XYZ file of C-alpha atoms in Angstrom:
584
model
C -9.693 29.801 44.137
C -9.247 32.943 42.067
C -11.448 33.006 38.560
C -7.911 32.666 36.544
C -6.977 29.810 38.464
C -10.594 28.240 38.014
C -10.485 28.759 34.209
C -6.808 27.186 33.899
C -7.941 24.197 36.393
C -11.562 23.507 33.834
C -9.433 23.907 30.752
C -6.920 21.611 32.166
C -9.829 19.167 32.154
C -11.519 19.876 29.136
C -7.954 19.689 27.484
C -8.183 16.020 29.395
C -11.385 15.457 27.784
C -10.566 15.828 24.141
C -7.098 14.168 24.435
C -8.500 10.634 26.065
C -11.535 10.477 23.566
C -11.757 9.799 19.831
C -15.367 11.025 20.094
C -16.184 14.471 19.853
C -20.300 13.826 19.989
C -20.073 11.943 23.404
C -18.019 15.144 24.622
C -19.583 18.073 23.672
C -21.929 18.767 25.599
C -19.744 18.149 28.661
C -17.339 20.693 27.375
C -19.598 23.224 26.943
C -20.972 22.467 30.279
C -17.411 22.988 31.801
C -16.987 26.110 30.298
C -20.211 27.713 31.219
C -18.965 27.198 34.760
C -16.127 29.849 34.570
C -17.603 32.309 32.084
C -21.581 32.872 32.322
C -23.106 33.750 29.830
C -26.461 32.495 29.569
C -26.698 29.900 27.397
C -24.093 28.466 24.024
C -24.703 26.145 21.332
C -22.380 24.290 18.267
C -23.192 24.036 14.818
C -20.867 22.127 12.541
C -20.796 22.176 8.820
C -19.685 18.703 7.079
C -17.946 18.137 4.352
C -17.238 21.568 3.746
C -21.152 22.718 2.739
C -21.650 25.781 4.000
C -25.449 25.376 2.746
C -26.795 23.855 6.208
C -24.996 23.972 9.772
C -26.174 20.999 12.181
C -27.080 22.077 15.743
C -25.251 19.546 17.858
C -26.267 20.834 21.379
C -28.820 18.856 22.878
C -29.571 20.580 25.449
C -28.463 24.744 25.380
C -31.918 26.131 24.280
C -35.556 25.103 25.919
C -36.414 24.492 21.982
C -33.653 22.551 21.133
C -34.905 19.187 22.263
C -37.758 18.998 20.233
C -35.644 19.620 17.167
C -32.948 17.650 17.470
C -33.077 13.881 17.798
C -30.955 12.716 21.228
C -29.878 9.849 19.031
C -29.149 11.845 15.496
C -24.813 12.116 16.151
C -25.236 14.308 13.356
C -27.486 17.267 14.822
C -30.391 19.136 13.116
C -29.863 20.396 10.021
C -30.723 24.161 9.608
C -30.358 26.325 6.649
C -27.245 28.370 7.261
C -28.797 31.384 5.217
C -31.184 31.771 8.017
C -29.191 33.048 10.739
C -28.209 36.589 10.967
C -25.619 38.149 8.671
C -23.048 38.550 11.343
C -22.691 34.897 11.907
C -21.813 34.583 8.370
C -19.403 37.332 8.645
C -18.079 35.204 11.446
C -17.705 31.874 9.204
C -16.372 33.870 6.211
C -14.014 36.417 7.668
C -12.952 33.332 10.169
C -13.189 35.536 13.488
C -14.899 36.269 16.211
C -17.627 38.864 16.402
C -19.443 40.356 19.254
C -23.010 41.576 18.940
C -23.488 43.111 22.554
C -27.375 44.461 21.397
C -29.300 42.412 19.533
C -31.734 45.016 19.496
C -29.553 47.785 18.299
C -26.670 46.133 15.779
C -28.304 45.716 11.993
C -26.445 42.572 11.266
C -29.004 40.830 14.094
C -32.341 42.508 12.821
C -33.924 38.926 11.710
C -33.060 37.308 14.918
C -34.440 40.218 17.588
C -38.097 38.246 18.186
C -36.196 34.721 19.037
C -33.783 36.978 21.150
C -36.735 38.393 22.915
C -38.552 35.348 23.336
C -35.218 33.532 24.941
C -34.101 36.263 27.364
C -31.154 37.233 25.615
C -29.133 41.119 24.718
C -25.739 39.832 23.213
C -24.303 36.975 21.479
C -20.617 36.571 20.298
C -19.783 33.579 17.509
C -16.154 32.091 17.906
C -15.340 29.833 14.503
C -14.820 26.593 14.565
C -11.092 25.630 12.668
C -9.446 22.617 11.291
C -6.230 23.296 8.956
C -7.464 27.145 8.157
C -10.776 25.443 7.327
C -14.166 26.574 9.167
C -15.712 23.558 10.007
C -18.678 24.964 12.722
C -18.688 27.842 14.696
C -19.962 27.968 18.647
C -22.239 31.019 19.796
C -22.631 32.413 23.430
C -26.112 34.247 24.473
C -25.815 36.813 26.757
C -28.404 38.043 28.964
C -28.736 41.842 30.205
C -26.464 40.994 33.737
C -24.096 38.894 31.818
C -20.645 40.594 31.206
C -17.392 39.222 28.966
C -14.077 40.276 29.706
C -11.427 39.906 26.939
C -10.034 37.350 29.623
C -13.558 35.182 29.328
C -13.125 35.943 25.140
C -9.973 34.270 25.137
C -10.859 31.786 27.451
C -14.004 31.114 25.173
C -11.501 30.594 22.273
C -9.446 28.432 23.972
C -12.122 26.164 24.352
C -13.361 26.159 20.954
C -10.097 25.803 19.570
C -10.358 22.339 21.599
C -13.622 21.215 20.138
C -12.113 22.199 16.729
C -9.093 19.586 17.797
C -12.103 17.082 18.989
C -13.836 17.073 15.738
C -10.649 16.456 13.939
C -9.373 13.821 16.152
C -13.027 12.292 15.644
C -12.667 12.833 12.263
C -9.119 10.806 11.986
C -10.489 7.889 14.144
C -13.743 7.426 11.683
C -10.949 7.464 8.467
C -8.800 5.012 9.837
C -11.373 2.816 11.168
C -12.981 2.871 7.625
C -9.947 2.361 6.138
C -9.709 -0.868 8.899
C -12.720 -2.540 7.471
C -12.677 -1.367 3.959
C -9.550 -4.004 4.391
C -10.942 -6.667 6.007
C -14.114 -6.494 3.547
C -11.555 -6.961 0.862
C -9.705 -9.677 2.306
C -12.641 -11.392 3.509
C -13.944 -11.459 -0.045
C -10.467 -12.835 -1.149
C -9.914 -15.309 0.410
C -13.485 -17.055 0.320
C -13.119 -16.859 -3.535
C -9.202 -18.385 -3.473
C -10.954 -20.874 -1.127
C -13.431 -21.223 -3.539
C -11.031 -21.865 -6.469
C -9.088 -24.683 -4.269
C -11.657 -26.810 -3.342
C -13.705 -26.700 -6.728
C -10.546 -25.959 -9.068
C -13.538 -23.257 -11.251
C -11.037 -20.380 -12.500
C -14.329 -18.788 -14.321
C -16.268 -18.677 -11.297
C -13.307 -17.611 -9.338
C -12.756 -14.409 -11.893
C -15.870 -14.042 -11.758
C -16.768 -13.434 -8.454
C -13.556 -11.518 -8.057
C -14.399 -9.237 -10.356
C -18.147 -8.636 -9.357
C -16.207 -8.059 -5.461
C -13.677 -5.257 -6.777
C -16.426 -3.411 -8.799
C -18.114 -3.431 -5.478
C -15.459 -2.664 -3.059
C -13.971 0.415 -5.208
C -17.671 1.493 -5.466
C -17.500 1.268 -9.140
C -20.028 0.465 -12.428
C -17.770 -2.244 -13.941
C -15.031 -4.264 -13.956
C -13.110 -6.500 -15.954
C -10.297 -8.719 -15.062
C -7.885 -9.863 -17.994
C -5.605 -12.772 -17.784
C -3.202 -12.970 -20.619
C -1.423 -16.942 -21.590
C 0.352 -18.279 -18.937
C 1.564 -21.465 -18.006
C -0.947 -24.186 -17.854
C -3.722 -21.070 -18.164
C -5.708 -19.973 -21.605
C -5.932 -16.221 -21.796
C -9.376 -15.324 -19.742
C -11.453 -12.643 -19.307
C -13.834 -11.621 -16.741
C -16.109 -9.049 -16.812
C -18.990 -7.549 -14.266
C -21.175 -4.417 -15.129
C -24.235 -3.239 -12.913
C -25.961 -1.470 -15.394
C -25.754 -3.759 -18.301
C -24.370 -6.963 -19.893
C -21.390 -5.991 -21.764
C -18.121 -3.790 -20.669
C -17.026 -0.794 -21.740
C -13.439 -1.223 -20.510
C -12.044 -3.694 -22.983
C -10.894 -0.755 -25.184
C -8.830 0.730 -23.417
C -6.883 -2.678 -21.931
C -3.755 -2.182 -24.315
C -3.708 1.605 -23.046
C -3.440 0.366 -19.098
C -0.905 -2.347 -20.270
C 1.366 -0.025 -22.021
C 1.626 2.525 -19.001
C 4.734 1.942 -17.231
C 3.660 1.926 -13.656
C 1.867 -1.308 -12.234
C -1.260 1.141 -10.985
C -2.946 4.541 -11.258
C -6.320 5.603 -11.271
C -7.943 9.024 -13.197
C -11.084 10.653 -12.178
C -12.017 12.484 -15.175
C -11.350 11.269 -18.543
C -14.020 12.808 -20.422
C -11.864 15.007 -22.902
C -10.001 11.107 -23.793
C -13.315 10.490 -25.899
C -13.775 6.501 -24.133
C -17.427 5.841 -24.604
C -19.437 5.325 -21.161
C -16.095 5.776 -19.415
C -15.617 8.803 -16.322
C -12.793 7.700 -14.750
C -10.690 4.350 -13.885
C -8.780 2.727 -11.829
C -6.326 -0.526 -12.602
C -3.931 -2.598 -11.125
C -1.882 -4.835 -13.250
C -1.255 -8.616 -12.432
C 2.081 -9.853 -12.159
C 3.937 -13.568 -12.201
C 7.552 -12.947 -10.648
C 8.484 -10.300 -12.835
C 6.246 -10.969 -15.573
C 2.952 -9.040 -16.224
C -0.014 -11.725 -16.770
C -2.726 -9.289 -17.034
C -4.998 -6.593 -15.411
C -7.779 -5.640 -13.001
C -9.776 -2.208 -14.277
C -12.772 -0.591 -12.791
C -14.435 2.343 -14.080
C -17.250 4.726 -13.199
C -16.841 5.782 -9.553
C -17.515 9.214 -8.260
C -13.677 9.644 -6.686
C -11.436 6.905 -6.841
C -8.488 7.177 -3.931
C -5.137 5.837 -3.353
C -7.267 3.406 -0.701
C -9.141 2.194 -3.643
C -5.355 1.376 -5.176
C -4.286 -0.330 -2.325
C -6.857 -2.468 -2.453
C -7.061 -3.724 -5.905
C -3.285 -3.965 -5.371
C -3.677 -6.591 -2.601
C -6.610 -8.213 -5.331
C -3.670 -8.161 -7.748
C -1.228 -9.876 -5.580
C -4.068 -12.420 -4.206
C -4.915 -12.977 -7.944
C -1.610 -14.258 -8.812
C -1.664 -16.475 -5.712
C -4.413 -17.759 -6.406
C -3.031 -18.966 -10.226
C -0.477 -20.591 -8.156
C -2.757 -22.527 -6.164
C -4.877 -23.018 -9.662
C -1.602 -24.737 -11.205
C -1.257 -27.200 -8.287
C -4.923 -27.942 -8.678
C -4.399 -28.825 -12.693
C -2.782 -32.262 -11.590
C -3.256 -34.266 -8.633
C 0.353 -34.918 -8.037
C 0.578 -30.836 -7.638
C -2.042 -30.876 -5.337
C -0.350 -33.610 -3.078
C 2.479 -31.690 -3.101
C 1.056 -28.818 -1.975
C -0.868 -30.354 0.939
C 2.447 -31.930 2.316
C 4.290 -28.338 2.094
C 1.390 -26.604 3.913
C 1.637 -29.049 6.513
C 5.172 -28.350 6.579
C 4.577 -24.983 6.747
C 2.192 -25.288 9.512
C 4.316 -26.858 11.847
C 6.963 -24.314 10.748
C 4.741 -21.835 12.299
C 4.042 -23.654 15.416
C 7.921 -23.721 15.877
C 7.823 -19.504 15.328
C 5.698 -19.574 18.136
C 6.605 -21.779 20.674
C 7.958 -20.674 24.024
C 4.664 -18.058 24.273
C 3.237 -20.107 27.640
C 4.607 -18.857 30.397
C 4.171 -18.115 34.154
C 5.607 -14.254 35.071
C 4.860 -13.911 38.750
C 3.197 -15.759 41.726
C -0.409 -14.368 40.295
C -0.126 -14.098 36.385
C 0.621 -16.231 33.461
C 0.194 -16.275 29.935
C -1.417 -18.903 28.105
C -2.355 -19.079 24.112
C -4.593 -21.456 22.310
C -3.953 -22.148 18.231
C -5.508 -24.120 16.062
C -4.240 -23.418 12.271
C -6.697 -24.110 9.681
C -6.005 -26.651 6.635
C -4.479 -23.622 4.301
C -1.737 -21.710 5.801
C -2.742 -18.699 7.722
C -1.382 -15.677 9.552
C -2.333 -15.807 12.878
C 0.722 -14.987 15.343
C 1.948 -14.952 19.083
C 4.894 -14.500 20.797
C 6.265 -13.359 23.830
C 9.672 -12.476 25.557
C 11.233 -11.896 28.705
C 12.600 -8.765 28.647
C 14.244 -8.802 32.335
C 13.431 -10.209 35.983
C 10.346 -7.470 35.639
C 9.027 -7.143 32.368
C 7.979 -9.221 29.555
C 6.579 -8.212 26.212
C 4.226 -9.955 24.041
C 2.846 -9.626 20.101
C -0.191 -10.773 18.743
C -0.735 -9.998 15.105
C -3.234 -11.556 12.392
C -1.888 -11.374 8.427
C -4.445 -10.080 5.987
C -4.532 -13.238 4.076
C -3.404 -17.448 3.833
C -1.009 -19.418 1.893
C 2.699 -19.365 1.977
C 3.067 -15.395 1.941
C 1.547 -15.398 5.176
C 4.049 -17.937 6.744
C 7.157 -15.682 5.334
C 5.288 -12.307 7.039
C 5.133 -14.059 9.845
C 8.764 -14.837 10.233
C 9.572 -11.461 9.427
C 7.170 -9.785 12.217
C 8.603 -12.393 14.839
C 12.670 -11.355 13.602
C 11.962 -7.777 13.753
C 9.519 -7.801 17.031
C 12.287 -9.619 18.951
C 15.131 -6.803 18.175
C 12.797 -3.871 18.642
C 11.711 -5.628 22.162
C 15.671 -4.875 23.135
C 16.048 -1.477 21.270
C 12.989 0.223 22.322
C 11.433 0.293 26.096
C 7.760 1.495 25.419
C 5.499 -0.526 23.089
C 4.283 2.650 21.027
C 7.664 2.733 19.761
C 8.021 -0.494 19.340
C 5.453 -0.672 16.853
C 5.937 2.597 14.917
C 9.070 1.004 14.010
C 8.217 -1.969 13.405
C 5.835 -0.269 10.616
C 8.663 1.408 9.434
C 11.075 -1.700 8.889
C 8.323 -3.800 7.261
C 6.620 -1.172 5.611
C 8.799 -1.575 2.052
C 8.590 -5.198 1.647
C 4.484 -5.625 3.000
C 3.676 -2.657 -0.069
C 5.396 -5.044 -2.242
C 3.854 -8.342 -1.029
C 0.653 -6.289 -0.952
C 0.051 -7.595 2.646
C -0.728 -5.538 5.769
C -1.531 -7.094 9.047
C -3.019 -5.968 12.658
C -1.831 -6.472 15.658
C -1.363 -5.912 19.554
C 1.852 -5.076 21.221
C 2.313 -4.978 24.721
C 4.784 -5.021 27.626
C 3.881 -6.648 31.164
C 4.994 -5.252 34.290
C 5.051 -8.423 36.142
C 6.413 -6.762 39.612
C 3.299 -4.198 39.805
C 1.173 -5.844 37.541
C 0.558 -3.248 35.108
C -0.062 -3.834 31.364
C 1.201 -1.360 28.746
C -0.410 -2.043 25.143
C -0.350 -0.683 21.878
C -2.779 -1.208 19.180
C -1.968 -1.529 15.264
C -6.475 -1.831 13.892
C -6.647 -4.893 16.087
C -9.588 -6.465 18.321
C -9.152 -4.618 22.006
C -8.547 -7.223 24.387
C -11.520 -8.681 26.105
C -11.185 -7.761 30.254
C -12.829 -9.933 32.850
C -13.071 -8.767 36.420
C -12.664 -11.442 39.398
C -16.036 -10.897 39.962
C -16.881 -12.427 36.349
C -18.230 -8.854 34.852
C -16.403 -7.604 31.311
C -14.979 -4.591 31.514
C -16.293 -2.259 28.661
C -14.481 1.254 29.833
C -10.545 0.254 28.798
C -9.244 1.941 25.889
C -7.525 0.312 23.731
C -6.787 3.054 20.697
C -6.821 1.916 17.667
C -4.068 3.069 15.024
C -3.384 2.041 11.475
C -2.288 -1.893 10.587
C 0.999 -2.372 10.029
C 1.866 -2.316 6.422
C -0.670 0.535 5.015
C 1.171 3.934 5.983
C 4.726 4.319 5.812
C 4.414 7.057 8.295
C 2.001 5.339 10.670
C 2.414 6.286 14.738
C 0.670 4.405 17.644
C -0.840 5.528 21.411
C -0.083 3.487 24.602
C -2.999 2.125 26.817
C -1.559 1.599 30.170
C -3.455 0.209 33.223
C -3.818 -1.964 36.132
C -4.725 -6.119 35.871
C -4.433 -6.584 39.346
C -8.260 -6.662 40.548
C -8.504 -8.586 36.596
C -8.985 -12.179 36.569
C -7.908 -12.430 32.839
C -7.677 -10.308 30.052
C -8.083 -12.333 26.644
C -6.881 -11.420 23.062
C -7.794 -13.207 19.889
C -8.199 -12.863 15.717
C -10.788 -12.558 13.820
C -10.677 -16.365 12.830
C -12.864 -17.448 16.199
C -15.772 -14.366 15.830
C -16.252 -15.623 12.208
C -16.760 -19.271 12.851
C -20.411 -20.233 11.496
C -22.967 -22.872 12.895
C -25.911 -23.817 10.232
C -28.215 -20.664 10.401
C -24.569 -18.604 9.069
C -24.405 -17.210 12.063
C -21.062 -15.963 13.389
C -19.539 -16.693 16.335
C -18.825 -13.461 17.393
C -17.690 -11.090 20.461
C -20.689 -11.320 22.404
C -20.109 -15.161 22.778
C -16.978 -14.865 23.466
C -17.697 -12.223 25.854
C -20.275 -14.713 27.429
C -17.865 -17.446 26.967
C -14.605 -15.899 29.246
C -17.610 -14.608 31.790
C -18.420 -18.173 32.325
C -14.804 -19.967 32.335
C -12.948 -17.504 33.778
C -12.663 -19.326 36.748
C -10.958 -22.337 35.295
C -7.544 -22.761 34.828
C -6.166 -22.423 31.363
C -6.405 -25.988 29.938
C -9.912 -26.461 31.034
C -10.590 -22.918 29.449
C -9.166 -23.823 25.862
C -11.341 -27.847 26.398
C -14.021 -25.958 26.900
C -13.558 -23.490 24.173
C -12.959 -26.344 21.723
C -16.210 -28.122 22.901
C -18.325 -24.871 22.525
C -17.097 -23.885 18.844
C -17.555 -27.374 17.394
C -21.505 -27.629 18.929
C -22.144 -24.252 18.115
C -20.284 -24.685 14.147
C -21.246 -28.576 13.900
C -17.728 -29.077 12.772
C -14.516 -30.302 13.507
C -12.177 -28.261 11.363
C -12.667 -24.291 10.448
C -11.546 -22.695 7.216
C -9.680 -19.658 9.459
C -7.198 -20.202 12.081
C -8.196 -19.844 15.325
C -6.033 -18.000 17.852
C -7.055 -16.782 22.038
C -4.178 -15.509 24.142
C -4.996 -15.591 27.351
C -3.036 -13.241 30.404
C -4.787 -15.061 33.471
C -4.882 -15.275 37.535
C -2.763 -18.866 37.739
């Protein structure tokens, strides 16, 4: 093989490298690695500068220099940090003029001058800096040492550069996958926090502790000082007000409630204030409460460093939970409202067993799919269905609604409605789910609901699964053997309902040598025993190693039997959902 043939056929693979891996840290050093077998120079590092401080830059190599390893921790992702004003002046010229430079003589070029005893020490005569970019942005830079028989042709430059310019795209694929995953559980914190406090409120029918702890949660959540959450006279409810400040009793927000209130949009948020004259207040964020179409008061938090439009979305879904929540308060008031209630969430319930029906089914000789779901006493949003497409292929959703109560039920019915057209309109589940996004998209921002979820398309004659992922669990994978299978990815994009604009990856691959491949929500891993333990995925892990052999109604007795020993009770406060694609 020709040297142009063997840098296209390692760049092929390094391409392969970045593309398949949301990890630029676990990658690195193997790309590196793969380049130094085409070109040779002697030795090349990374440095990477974060959050755009050009101060320090963090060696990330762990392994390019004999001195590197005692400087830089194996297990520190984010590298040594090194004062960027110590390295030679034309490595800054390289960061700041965003090019590459090539010192070929340490020894003779003046820009080098402070680095000529380390050069001598190491064995290296050249070095040549290529920047690292993200959206005209340096955000690291990677240098190659060359010794006295090492020799670059512009065809090894640009090869160089091609190279960086993929660990540029690594870091800012790495970069995405960390936002949206943050994003993922900034959510789920919020919900989670929601809904035990509208729990809360239903079984002990206390709207001050409820506004209370609500209000303590969102100063938290939006990383704020204070809060204060204003309800005005409504129905059967006395105007309230709830307040939570870390540094001191009192807020400083109830001044400027009339201000909020007036504004014509329901939300907004400002970062700096200070030439308003509001005592103690930096900036603020609010999102108004509404009844219908009737404004019934506020949420406010002040004093963070940088609120975002995540921060809004959040107290938004607070907002729409709060006035929920005075729903559920008002049914509470009087016992006949309560009954009432109970007998329409039990309608409701089996409602949502009918949306789901027809999900068991058996698609070949070898496979069959099998789901398990037990709602809890309050409404919840825990979904499965699945269609036959043709003789060959059948497709399958699971999704989980960020939140309970009869909102939930209605999402639900809209996910099934629009899954079951875009199952005959679209033939790859990627697309399937981008627009699925896009046709809920309007009315989820209005509900202030979101929800995650799998889709996925079987083929039954080959036995290959296709899936794509909207921030849900990746499906658990047991071998025949009994061994879970930890190497499948399962890419995570955005839930459904956040970004209007939101696209999704496939995950195709063989379940032929699987014995079962299990999906599930969130409601099993949180189930608690006495110690407020959870549940969680390592038990369930241990759990599908251990029953996989089974067939699938000994698999969901046994399930039952383990979750009640290890919760000590007979009915959860989530719903509990397993789908199961298993060797009949």
């Amino acid at each position: 093989m020709n040297n142009q043939s063997y840098r296209m056929k390692n760049l092929v693979e390094i391409t392969a490298m970045v593309t398949e891996s949301t990890d630029f840290y676990s990658i690195k050093d193997k790309i590196v690695a793969k380049m130094l077998e085409v070109v040779h120079p002697a030795k090349a590092c990374v440095n990477l500068f974060y959050e755009n401080d050009h101060n320090n830059a963090y060696l990330v190599c762990s392994s390019t220099l004999e001195y590197v390893p005692s400087i830089f921790p194996a297990s520190d992702r984010k590298g040594a940090k090194i004062d960027f004003n110590t390295y030679s002046q034309y490595i800054h010229d390289a960061v700041e003029q965003k090019k590459i430079v090539h010192v070929k003589n340490i020894f003779e070029d003046d820009r080098a001058v402070n680095e000529r005893e380390v050069a001598k020490n190491e064995g290296y005569l050249g070095r040549i800096v290529f920047p690292l970019m993200i959206d005209g942005k340096v955000v690291g830079f990677m240098t190659c040492f060359l010794t006295r028989d090492d020799y670059l042709t512009d065809e090894d430059i640009d090869f160089i550069a091609s190279v960086a310019s993929l660990l540029s795209l690594s870091i800012e694929i790495t970069n995405k996958n960390n936002n949206v995953q943050s994003l993922i559980d900034k959510f789920r914190v919020a919900i989670s926090y929601i809904n035990d406090a509208t729990r809360k409120l239903y079984q002990n029918k206390s709207i001050t502790e409820f506004l209370d702890n609500l209000s303590k949660q969102a100063c938290n959540i939006t990383n704020s000082r204070e809060s204060l959450i204003i309800l005005d006279e409504h129905d059967n409810i006395q105007k309230m007000m709830s307040c939570y400040n870390k540094d001191e009793n009192k807020t400083n927000l109830y001044p400027i409630k009339s201000k909020i209130l007036s504004n014509e949009s329901l939300g907004g948020f400002i970062n700096d204030i200070k030439s308003e004259n509001v005592v103690k207040i930096n900036s603020y964020i609010y999102y108004k409460l509404q009844d219908k179409d009737k404004i019934i008061g506020c949420i406010v938090c002040a004093n963070s460093k940088n609120y975002t439009n995540d921060d809004l979305n959040i107290l938004r879904i607070l907002a729409s939970q709060v006035a929920v929540a005075m729903q559920l308060y008002e049914y509470n008031d009087q016992e006949v409202k309560h009954k009432v209630l109970e007998k329409e969430l039990n309608i409701l319930n089996k409602q949502q067993q009918l949306i789901m029906d027809k999900g068991k089914m058996e698609f070949n000789t070898q496979k069959e799919l099998y789901y398990y779901h037990r709602p809890a006493k309050v409404v919840g949003g825990d979904f499965y269905h699945a269609i036959d497409l043709d003789e060959k292929h059948v497709a399958f959703i699971v999704a989980d609604v960020m939140g309970h109560g009869i909102v939930s039920n209605y999402v639900v019915a809209m996910i099934k409605g629009a899954f079951k057209v875009l199952c005959y309109q679209y033939t790859s589940t990627s697309e399937i789910l981008t627009n699925l996004n896009k046709i809920l998209y309007d009315e989820f921002d209005k509900m202030g609901v979101f929800t995650t979820c799998l889709v996925g398309i079987i083929d039954t004659e080959h036995n290959i699964i296709t899936v794509s992922n909207a921030g849900h669990y990746s499906p658990i994978i047991v071998t025949k053997k009994g061994e879970v299978v930890k190497n499948i990815n399962c890419n995570k994009g955005i839930p459904i309902g956040i970004m209007q604009d939101a696209s999704y990856e496939e995950n195709t691959f063989s379940i032929v040598n699987y014995s079962m491949l299990c999906m599930y929500t969130d409601g099993v891993l949180e189930i608690k025993n006495e110690s407020k333990e959870e549940y969680g995925i390592e038990r369930l892990e241990a759990f599908l190693k251990k029953n996989h052999i089974f067939n699938q109604e000994e698999i969901v007795e046994n399930l039952k039997v383990e979750l009640q020993e290890f919760s000590s009770k007979e009915y959860f406060e989530d719903d509990i959902l397993v789908v199961m694609l298993k060797d009949i």
